[in-house]
Amino acid sequence: MTPSAPQPEGARPVPAPRPRPGGRTARIRRQVLDAVLAELGEHGYDGLTMDAVAARAGVHRATVYRRWGDVGGLLADVLDAASDDAWQPPDTGSLEGDLAALNREIQDALTAQPPIVAALIAASFRSEKADHAQRRLWEDRYARCEVIVDRAIRRAELPPHTDARPLLIAATAPVYHQLVLLRTPPDPGLPGRAARTAALAASADAFTTPSSAGDT
Amino acid sequence: MTPSAPQPEGARPVPAPRPRPGGRTARIRRQVLDAVLAELGEHGYDGLTMDAVAARAGVHRATVYRRWGDVGGLLADVLDAASDDAWQPPDTGSLEGDLAALNREIQDALTAQPPIVAALIAASFRSEKADHAQRRLWEDRYARCEVIVDRAIRRAELPPHTDARPLLIAATAPVYHQLVLLRTPPDPGLPGRAARTAALAASADAFTTPSSAGDT
DNA sequence: CCACTATTGCGACGGTTGGTGCATTAAGAT
DNA sequence: ATCTTAATGCACCAACCGTCGCAATAGTGG
């Protein structure tokens, strides 16, 4: 079973809804998840072995196997933990500015050193559990970004019935595509260009729903 | 074309290893590559082991190890072999039609059963060799697609200095993004919508190089 | 046809990782 | 303090990896 979302650093020990949220369990969980991030940054997703994680965390392999099952369980837990932050999309005052800033954040995250984000995306292909967690993270992030489109509609930059998701996908997909799939070196102009392209198509009604109130 | 048969360095410094592309060598290569595809389709990239490939191909493990080195070498050879086909982008008579047809081909390939293309993309993250081969394949495919933009320019559908690559990326990235990264179920309307969006932005000069003859 | 040799098959080895039964420890309650 | 039992550590096995030396095979040139 997956060990539900762990609390971030130093969170107050909540009044024990779980059978035994003892100090040892929480401490080991934090140690293991930190070890996963560290191993992921050093050796990449391919060098992420249960043995190395357990050794770095200072716990026995069997403990990691029982609580997380396999590497995918570890990744899934890390990904779910990533959804617990308070991230919000940028707010620059214009649609194109928001999308460009968003794309810049994406590019920075994908090219950061160590490449943890890229490693997590790549690793999500190896496991069903990590895949599901990755999808939840995508859904969470794109849902939060919908406010960008809402604001643009409120500013009358976009027609009222613009579909947020396809617009956000069109704006961000080129950045992911080039950096994750094509693996081309980062292009400083790409975030802005992709944002401009999507904003242009959006203002030309390329993302308005034919029927109203129809969510995909 | 062949995996160039990397000789075991240091073991036997043969000064003039006469290449021997005899019938047996080629036959074994084909058997092994077919086995790789079959294993990839059945067990996915994660279940792709050297032992299983050798057993299915009817050759000894040592042979596979000697000629391809590791799983990455096998994948790289498969990817390189994929570049040797005579694929050409569709020609429907219009830019949007070409892009839509291209996107439909991409979507079909990515959702085919067994998911060999998706498995190859995912597997390209596991190995340096497979990664390089995958990049070569991307480059080959996108280079072949540039003729779509050339034809559109010749038809006066696009301004003369339109950059082919960013346009092709913008048109195809959403399909890859949704199917490979986001892992959403295939949307029959997505190829056409992405093509329409890109064509619209392109006709609005979104992909023309600001300065003269563009590079990249 | 024959000699030469690159290539393959064969069996085995040590090493690493994935995964699991069993004994021990420690958290939580009485 | 003591009991209960969830959680952990330990030992163990199975599968796969990567490599080696040697024998057998089959292209290649004479």
mmCIF file of C-alpha atoms (C1' of nucleotides) in Angstrom, chain D:
data_model
loop_
_atom_site.group_PDB
_atom_site.id
_atom_site.type_symbol
_atom_site.label_atom_id
_atom_site.label_comp_id
_atom_site.label_asym_id
_atom_site.label_seq_id
_atom_site.Cartn_x
_atom_site.Cartn_y
_atom_site.Cartn_z
ATOM 1 C "C1'" DA D 1 5.692 -1.567 34.611
ATOM 2 C "C1'" DT D 2 3.853 -4.717 31.374
ATOM 3 C "C1'" DC D 3 1.383 -6.427 27.523
ATOM 4 C "C1'" DT D 4 0.062 -6.341 22.601
ATOM 5 C "C1'" DT D 5 1.257 -5.897 18.067
ATOM 6 C "C1'" DA D 6 2.741 -2.948 14.412
ATOM 7 C "C1'" DA D 7 7.077 -1.988 12.515
ATOM 8 C "C1'" DT D 8 11.754 -3.074 11.736
ATOM 9 C "C1'" DG D 9 16.094 -5.769 11.066
ATOM 10 C "C1'" DC D 10 18.170 -10.123 9.468
ATOM 11 C "C1'" DA D 11 18.949 -13.937 6.597
ATOM 12 C "C1'" DC D 12 17.856 -16.088 2.621
ATOM 13 C "C1'" DC D 13 16.568 -17.162 -2.188
ATOM 14 C "C1'" DA D 14 15.588 -16.151 -7.219
ATOM 15 C "C1'" DA D 15 16.438 -13.593 -11.301
ATOM 16 C "C1'" DC D 16 19.256 -10.897 -14.070
ATOM 17 C "C1'" DC D 17 23.624 -8.823 -15.457
ATOM 18 C "C1'" DG D 18 28.097 -8.882 -17.390
ATOM 19 C "C1'" DT D 19 32.153 -11.517 -18.419
ATOM 20 C "C1'" DC D 20 35.347 -15.122 -19.384
ATOM 21 C "C1'" DG D 21 37.841 -19.285 -21.685
ATOM 22 C "C1'" DC D 22 37.256 -22.763 -24.830
ATOM 23 C "C1'" DA D 23 35.147 -25.576 -28.479
ATOM 24 C "C1'" DA D 24 32.384 -25.625 -32.641
ATOM 25 C "C1'" DT D 25 30.604 -23.446 -36.659
ATOM 26 C "C1'" DA D 26 30.437 -21.071 -40.945
ATOM 27 C "C1'" DG D 27 31.760 -17.284 -43.967
ATOM 28 C "C1'" DT D 28 35.850 -15.945 -46.955
ATOM 29 C "C1'" DG D 29 39.706 -16.335 -49.942
ATOM 30 C "C1'" DG D 30 43.008 -19.345 -51.974
#
